[in-house]
Short mmCIF file of C-alpha atoms (C1' of nucleotides) in Angstrom, two decimals:
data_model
loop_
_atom_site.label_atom_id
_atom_site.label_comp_id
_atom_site.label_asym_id
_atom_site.label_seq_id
_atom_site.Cartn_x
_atom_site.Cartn_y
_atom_site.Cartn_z
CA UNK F 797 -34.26 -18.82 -12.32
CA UNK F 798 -31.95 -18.44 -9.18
CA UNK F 799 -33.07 -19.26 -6.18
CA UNK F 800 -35.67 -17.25 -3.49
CA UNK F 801 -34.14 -14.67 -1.75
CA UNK F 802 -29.81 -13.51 -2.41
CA UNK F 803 -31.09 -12.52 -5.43
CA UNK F 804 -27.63 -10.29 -5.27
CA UNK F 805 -24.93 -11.24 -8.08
CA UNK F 806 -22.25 -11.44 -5.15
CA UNK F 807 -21.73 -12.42 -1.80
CA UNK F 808 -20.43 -9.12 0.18
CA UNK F 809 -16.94 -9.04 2.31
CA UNK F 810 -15.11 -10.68 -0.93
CA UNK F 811 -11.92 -9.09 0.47
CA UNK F 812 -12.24 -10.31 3.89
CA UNK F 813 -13.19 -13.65 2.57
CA UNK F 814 -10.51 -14.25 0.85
CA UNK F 815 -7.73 -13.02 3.85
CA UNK F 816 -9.53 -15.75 5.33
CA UNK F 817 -9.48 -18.21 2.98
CA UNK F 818 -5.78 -17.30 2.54
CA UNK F 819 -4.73 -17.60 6.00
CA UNK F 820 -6.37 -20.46 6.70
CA UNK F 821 -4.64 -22.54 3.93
CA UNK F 822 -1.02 -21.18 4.85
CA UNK F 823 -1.69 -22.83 8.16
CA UNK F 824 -3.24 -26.00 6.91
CA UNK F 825 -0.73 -26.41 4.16
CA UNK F 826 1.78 -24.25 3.87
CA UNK F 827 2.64 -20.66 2.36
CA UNK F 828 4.17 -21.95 -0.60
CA UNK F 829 2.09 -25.26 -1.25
CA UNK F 830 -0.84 -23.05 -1.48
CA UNK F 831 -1.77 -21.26 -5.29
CA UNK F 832 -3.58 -17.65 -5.66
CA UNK F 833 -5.68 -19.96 -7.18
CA UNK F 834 -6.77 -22.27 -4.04
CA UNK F 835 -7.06 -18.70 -2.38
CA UNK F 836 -9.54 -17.41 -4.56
CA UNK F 837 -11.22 -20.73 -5.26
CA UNK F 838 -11.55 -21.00 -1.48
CA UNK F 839 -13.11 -17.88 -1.53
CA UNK F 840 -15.75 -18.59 -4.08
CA UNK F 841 -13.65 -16.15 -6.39
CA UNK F 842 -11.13 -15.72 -9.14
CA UNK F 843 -7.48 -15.56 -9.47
CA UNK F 844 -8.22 -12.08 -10.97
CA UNK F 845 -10.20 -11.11 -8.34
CA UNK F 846 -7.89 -11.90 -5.84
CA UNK F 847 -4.83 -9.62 -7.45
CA UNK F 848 -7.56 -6.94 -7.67
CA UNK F 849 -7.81 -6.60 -3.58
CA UNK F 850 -4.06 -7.50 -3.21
CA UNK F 851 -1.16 -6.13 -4.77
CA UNK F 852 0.11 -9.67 -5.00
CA UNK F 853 0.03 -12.63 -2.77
CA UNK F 854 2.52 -11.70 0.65
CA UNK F 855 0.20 -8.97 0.51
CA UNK F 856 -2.99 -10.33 1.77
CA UNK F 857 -1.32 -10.70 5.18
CA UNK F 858 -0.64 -7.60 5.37
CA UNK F 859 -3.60 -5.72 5.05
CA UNK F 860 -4.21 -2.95 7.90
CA UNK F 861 -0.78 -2.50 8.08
CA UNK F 862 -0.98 1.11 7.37
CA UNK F 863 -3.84 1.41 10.30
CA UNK F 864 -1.26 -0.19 12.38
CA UNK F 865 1.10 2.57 11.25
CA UNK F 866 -1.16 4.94 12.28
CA UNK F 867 -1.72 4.05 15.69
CA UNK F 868 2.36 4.67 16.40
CA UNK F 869 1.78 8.36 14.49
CA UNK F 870 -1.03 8.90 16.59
CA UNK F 871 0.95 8.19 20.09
CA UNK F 872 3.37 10.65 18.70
CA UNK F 873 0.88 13.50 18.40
CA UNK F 874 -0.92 12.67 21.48
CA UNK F 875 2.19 13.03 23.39
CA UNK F 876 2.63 16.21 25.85
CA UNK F 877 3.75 19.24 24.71
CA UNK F 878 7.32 19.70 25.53
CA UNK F 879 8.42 15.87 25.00
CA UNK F 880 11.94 14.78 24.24
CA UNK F 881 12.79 12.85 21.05
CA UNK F 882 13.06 9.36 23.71
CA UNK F 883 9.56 10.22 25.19
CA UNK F 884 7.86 10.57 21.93
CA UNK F 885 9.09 7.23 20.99
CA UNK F 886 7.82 5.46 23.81
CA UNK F 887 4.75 7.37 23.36
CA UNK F 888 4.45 5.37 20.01
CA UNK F 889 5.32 2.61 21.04
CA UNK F 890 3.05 2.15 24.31
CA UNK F 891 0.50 3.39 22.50
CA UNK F 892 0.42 0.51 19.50
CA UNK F 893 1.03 -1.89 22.35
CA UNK F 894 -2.00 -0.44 23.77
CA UNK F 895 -4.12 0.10 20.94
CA UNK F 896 -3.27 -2.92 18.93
CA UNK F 897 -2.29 -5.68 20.89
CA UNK F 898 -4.24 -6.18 23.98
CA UNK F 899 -3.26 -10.18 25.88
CA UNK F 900 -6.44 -11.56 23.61
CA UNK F 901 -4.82 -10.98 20.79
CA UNK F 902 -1.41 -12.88 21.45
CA UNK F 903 -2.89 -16.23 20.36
CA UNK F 904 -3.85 -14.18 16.78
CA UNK F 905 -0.17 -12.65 16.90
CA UNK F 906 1.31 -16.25 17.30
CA UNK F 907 -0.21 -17.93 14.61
CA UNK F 908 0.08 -15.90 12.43
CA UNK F 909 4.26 -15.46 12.87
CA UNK F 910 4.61 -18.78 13.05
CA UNK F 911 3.27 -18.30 9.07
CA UNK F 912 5.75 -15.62 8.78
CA UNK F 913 8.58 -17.42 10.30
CA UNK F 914 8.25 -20.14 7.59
CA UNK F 915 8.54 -18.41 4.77
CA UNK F 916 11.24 -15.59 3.72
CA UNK F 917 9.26 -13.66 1.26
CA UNK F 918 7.14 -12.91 4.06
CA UNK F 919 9.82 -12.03 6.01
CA UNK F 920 10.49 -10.05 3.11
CA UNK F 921 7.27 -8.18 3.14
CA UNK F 922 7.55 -7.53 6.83
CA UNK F 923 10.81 -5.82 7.15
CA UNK F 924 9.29 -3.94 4.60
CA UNK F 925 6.20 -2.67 6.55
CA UNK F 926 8.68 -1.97 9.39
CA UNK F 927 10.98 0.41 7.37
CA UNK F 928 7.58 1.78 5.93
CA UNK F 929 6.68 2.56 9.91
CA UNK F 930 10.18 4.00 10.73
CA UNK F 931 9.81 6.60 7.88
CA UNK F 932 6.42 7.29 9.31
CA UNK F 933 7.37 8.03 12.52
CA UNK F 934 10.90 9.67 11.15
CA UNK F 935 8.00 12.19 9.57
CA UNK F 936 5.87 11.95 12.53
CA UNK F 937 9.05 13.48 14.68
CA UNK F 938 9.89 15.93 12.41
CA UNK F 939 7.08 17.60 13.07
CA UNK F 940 7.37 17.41 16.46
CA UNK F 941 10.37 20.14 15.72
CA UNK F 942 13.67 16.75 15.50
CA UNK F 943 15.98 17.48 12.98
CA UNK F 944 16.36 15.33 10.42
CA UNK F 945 18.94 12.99 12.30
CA UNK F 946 17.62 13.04 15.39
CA UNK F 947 13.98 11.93 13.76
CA UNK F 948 15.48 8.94 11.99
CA UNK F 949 17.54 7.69 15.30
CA UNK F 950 14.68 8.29 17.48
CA UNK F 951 11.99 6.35 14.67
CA UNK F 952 14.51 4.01 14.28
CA UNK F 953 15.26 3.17 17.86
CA UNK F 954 11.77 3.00 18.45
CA UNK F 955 10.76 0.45 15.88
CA UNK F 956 13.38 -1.74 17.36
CA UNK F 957 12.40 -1.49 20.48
CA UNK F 958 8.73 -2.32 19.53
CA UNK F 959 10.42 -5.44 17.40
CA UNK F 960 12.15 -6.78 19.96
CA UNK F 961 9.53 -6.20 22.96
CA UNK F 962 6.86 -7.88 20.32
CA UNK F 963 9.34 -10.71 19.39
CA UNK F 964 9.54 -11.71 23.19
CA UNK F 965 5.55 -10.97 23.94
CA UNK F 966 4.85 -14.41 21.45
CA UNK F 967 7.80 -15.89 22.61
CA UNK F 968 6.43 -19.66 24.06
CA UNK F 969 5.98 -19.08 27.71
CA UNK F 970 5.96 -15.03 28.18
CA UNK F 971 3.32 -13.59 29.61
CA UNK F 972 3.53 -10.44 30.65
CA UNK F 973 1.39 -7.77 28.31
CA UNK F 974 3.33 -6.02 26.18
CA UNK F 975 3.91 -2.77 27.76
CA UNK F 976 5.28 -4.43 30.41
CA UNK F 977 8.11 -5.54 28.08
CA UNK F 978 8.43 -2.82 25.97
CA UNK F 979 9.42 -0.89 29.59
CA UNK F 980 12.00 -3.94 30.01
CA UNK F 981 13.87 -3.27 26.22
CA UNK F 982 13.76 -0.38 26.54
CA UNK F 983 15.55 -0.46 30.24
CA UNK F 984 17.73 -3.08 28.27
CA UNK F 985 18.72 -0.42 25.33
CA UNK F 986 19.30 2.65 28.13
CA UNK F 987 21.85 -0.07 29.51
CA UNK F 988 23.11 -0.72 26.39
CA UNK F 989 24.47 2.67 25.65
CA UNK F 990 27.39 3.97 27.09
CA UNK F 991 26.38 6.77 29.90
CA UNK F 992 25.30 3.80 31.21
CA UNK F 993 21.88 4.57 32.22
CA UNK F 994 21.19 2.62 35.56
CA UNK F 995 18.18 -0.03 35.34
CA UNK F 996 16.42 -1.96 37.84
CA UNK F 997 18.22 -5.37 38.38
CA UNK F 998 15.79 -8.34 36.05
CA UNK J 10 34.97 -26.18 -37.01
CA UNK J 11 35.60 -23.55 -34.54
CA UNK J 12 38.62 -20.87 -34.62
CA UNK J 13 42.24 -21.45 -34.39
CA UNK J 14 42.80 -21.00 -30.49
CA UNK J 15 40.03 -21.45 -27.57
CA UNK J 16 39.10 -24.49 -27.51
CA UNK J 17 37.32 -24.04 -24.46
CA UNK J 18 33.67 -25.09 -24.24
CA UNK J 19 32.95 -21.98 -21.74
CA UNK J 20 34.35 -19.02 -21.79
CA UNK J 21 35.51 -18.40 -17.77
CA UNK J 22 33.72 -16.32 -15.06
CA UNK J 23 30.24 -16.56 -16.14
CA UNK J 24 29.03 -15.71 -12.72
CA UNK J 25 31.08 -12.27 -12.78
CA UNK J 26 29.82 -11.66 -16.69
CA UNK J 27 26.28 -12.35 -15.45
CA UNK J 28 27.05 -10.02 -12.56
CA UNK J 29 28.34 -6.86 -14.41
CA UNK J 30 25.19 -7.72 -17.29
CA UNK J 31 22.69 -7.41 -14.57
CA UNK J 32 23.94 -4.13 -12.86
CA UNK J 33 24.78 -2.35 -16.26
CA UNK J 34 21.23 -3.16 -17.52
CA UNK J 35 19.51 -2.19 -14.37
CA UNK J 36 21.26 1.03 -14.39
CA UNK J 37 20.51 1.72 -18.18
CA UNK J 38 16.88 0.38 -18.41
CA UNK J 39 15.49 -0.62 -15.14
CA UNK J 40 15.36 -3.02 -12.96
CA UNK J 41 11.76 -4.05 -13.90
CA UNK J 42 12.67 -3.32 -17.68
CA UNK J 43 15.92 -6.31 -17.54
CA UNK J 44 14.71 -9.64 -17.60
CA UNK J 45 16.59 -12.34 -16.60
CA UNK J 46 16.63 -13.41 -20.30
CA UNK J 47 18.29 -10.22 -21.28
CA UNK J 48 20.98 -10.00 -18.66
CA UNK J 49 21.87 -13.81 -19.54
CA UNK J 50 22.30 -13.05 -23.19
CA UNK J 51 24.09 -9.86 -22.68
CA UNK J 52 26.58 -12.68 -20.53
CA UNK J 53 26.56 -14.79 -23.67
CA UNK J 54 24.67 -17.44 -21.63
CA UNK J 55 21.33 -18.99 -20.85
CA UNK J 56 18.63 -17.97 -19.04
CA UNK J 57 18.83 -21.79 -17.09
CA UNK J 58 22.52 -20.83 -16.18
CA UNK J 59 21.69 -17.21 -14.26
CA UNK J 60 19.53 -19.24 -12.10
CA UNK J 61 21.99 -22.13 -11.34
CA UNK J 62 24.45 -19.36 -10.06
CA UNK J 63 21.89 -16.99 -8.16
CA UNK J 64 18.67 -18.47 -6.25
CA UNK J 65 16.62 -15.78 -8.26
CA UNK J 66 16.62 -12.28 -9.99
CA UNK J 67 17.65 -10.10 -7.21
CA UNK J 68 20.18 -11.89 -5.34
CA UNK J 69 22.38 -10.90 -8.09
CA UNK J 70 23.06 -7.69 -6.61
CA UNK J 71 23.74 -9.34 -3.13
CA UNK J 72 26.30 -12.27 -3.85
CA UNK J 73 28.76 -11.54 -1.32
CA UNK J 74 26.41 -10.32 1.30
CA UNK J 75 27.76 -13.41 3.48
CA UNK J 76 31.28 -12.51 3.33
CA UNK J 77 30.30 -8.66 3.94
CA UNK J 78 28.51 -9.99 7.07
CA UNK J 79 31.33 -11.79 7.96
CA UNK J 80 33.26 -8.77 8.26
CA UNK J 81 30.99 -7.35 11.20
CA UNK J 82 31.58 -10.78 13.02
CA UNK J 83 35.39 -10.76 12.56
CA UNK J 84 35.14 -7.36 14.07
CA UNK J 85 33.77 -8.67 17.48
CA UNK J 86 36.32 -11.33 17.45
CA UNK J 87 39.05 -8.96 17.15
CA UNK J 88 37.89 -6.79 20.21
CA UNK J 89 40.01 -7.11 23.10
CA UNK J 90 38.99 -9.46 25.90
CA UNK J 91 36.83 -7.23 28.42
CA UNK J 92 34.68 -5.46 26.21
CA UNK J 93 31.26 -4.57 26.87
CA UNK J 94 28.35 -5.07 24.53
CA UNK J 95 29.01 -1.32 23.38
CA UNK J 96 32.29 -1.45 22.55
CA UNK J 97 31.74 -4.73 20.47
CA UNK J 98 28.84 -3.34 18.50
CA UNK J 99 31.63 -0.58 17.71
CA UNK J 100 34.05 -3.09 16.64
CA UNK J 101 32.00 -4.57 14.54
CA UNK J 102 30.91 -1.51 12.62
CA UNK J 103 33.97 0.00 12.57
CA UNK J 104 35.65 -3.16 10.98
CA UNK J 105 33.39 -2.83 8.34
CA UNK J 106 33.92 0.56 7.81
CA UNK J 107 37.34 -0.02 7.44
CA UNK J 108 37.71 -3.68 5.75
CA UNK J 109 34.44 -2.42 3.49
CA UNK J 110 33.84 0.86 2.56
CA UNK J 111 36.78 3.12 1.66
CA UNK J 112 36.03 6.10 0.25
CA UNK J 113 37.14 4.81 -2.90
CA UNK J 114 33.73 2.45 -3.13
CA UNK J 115 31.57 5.53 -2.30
CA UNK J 116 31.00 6.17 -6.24
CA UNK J 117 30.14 2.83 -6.77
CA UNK J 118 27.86 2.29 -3.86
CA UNK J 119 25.70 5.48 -4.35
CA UNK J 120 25.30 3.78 -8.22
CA UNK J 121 24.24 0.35 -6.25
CA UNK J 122 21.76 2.26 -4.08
CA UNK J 123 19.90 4.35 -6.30
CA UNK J 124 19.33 0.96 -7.89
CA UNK J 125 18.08 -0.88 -4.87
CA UNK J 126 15.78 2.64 -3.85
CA UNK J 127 14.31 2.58 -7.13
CA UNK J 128 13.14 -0.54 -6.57
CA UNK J 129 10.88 -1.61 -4.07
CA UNK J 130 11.14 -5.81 -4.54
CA UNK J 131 15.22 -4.94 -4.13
CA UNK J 132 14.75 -3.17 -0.74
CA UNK J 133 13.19 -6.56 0.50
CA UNK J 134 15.58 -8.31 -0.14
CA UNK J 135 18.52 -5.87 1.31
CA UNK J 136 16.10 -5.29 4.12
CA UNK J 137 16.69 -9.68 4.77
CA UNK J 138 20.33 -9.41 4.62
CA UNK J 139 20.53 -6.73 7.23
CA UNK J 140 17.89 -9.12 9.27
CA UNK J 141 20.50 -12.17 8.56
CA UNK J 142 23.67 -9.61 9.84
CA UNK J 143 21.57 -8.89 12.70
CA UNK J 144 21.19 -12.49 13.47
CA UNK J 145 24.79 -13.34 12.79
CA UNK J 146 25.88 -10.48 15.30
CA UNK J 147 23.42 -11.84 17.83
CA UNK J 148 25.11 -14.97 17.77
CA UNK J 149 28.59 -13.53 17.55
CA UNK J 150 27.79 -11.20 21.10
CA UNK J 151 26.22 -14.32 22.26
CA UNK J 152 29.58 -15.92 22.08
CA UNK J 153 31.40 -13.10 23.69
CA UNK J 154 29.46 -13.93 27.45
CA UNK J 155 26.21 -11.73 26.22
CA UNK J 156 22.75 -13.13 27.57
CA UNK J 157 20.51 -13.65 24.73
CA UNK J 158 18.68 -10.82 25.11
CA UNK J 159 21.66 -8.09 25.53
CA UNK J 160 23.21 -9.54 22.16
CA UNK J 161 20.29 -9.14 20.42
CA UNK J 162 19.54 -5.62 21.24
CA UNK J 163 23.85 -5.39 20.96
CA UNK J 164 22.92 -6.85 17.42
CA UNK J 165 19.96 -4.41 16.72
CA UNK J 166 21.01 -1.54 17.72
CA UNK J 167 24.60 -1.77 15.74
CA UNK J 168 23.06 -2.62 12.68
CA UNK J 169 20.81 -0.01 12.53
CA UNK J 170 23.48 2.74 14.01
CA UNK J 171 25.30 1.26 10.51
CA UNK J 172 22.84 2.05 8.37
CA UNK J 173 22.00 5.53 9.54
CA UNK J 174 25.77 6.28 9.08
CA UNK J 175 25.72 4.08 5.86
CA UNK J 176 22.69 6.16 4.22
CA UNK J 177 24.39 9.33 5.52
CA UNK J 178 28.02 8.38 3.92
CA UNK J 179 26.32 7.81 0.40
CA UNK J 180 24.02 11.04 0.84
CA UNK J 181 25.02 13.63 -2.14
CA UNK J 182 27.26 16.32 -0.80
CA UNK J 183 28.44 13.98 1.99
CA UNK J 184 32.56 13.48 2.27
CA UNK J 185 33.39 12.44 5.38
CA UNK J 186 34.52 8.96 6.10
CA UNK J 187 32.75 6.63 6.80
CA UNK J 188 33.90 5.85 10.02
CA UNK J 189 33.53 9.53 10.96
CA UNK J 190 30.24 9.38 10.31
CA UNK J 191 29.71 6.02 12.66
CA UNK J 192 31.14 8.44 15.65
CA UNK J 193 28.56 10.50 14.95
CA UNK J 194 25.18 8.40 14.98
CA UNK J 195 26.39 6.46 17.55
CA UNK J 196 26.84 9.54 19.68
CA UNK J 197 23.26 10.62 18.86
CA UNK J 198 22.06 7.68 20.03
CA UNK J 199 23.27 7.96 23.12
CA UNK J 200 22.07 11.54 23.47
CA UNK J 201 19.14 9.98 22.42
CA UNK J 202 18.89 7.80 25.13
CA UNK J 203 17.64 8.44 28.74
CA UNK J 204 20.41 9.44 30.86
CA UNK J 205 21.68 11.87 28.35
CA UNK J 206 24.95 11.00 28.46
CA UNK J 207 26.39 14.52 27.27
CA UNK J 208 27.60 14.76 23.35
CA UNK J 209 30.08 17.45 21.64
CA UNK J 210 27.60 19.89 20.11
CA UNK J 211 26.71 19.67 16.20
"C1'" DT Z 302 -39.54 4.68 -16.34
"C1'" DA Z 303 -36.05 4.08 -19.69
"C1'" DA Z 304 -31.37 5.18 -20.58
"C1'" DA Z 305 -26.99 5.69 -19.00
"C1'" DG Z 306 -23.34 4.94 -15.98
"C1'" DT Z 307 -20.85 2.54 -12.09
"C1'" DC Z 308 -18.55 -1.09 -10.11
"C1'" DA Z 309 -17.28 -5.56 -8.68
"C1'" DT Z 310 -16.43 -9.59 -10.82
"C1'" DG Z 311 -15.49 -12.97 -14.71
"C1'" DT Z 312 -12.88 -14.57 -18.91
"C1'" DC Z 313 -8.87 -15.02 -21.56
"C1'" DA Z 314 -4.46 -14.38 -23.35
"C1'" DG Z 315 0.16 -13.31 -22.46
"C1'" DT Z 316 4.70 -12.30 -19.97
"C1'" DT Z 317 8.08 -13.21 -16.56
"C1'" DC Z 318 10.10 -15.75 -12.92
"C1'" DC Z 319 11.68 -20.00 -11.60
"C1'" DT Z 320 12.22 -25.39 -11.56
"C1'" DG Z 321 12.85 -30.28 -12.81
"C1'" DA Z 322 14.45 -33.62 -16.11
"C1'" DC Z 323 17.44 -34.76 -19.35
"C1'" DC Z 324 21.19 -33.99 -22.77
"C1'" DT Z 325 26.22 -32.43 -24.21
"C1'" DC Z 326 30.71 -32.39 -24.33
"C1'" DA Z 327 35.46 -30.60 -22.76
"C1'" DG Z 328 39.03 -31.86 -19.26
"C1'" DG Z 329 41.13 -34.74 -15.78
"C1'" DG Z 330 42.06 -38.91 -13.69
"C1'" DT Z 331 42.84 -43.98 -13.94
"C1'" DA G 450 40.80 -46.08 -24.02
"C1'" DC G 451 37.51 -45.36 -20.27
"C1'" DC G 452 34.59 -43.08 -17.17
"C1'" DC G 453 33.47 -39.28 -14.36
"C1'" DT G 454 32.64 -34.72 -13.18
"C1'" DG G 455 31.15 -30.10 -13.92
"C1'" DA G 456 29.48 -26.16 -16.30
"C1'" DG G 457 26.33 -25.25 -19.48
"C1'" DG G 458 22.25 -26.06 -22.95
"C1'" DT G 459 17.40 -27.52 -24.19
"C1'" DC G 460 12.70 -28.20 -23.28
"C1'" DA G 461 8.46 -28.37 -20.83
"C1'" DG G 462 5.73 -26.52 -17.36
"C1'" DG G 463 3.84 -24.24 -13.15
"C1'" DA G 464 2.80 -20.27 -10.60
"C1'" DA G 465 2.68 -15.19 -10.10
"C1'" DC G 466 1.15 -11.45 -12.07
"C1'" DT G 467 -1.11 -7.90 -15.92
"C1'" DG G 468 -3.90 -5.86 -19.62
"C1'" DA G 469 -8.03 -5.85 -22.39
"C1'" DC G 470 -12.46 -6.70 -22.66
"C1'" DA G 471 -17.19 -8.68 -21.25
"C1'" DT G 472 -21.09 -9.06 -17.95
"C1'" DG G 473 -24.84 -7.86 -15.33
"C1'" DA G 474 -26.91 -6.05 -10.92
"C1'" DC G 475 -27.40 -1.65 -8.76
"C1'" DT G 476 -27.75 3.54 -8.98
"C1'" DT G 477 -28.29 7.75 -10.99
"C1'" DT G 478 -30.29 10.78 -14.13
"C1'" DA G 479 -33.17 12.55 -17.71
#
DNA sequence: TAAAGTCATGTCAGTTCCTGACCTCAGGGT
DNA sequence: ACCCTGAGGTCAGGAACTGACATGACTTTA
């Protein structure tokens, strides 16, 4: 019995097909209005199944985040040798931009916030990932010789910056790349301070 | 039936009783071990009733977030007339330092926070609130003559110059005020920031 | 080549969080 | 006396998870 050929007992990429599946529905339907159940059924899978790849359901739109993480860690230790604290965040920071979000992706990046935006336990989930990165990077500087204190206010400096410059980058009507506005907050933020850093009039 | 004096149906202040239930079980068995069932019979009340006073489990250890929030916004509105951005990112901070946290409420919020650190779903939800004071401060700068885009990175950066100086206040050995502490990360990140503006050494 | 082990999935039962619908009964106003 | 409101109770149920165990193709090993 069974048909000719797939005589496998299942179909490969289960993981990926239910992110899919998952993201798909949110949009179609909603974040809340779908079940783990519609997920997994969507995916040709179980409920169980599904909390076996995920840690639970915000999760599955989350997945890669720690690759994503890794691309600001990896700015930092690419940067030159003798780099301030300001430098090496910007060195993160250009670098996701660069690695991660190229102008083809901003269509991606929009859609999927616009999920995010609807519902607060994703919120939830994000801010989470985002104080996850800011510890990585407060790591990331201390071993670029920061203390302590200066690590966390440089990481967490840095992540804002990145939030904000991403924030406007899928803002309706922006189109500059990102590391064009990345340069612009952090102008903005240099301004900001007192020692009043001067910045190129907008 | 029923005893000689209280006639009353309810007993007053469920709300509070629920409160002080929660945060005394969390701290003696877990956050993850207390469920809501528990803390509403510890209250003398239902499990029905903890929900119709919080929207779910956690936001029992955040009631009064607004109010703190609040605090930060009547900060800005008591600056004085021509202040920039800086100086009402200041004000705000250092309202709540004072209105908030006197060193009398240290004990009690180092108990709060190693609750919430011990606790990932609980740093989601603190992790919103600080997003929501952000917001509130945007709007707050917005209505002091800010362009959208100064106030939020006003908003932003204050916030997260709090929380540095918040996390530091609370650290063990720590005794400095609070608002001593707020000098100090703010004057980091300025050092931090391009065009150095000089800082009193450590 | 047969046995044994691995691993991704399925099945099922159970707990906890949370909600809607409806009921109760003190207290206050008319 | 009457009704209304408001805080709380009762019950039923859905949806998010979790643990324990079963299955069967593929791989390794004897």
């Amino acid at each position: 019995m069974g048909s000719l050929c797939s005589m496998v007992r299942w179909e490969p990429g289960a993981k990926e097909r239910l992110q899919l599946a998952a993201i798909t529905l949110f949009v179609e339907r909603g974040y809340e209005q779908t079940t783990v159940q519609d997920i997994a059924a969507a995916a040709g899978l179980t409920e169980r199944t599904f909390f076996r790849h995920f840690a639970d359901k915000r999760e599955v739109l989350f997945v890669g985040s720690d690759v994503y993480a890794a691309t600001f860690v990896q700015g930092v230790a690419e940067a030159p040798e003798g780099a301030a604290p300001f430098e090496l965040a910007t060195a993160a920071i250009t670098a996701a931009a660069r690695d991660f979000f190229p102008i083809e992706r901003r269509a991606w990046s929009r859609q999927r916030q616009a999920v995010l935006d609807a519902n607060t336990p994703l919120q939830e989930r994000e801010l989470l990932k985002r104080a996850a990165l800011s510890d990585a990077l407060t790591a990331a500087f201390r071993e670029r010789g920061a203390t302590e204190a200066d690590a966390r206010v440089a990481a967490e400096t840095g992540v804002t910056a990145f939030h904000l410059a991403f924030r406007q980058w899928i803002a309706e009507g922006e189109e500059r790349p990102l590391l064009e506005i990345e340069q612009d907050v952090l102008a903005r933020m240099a301004a900001f301070m007192p020692g009043a850093a001067s910045v190129a009039p907008d």
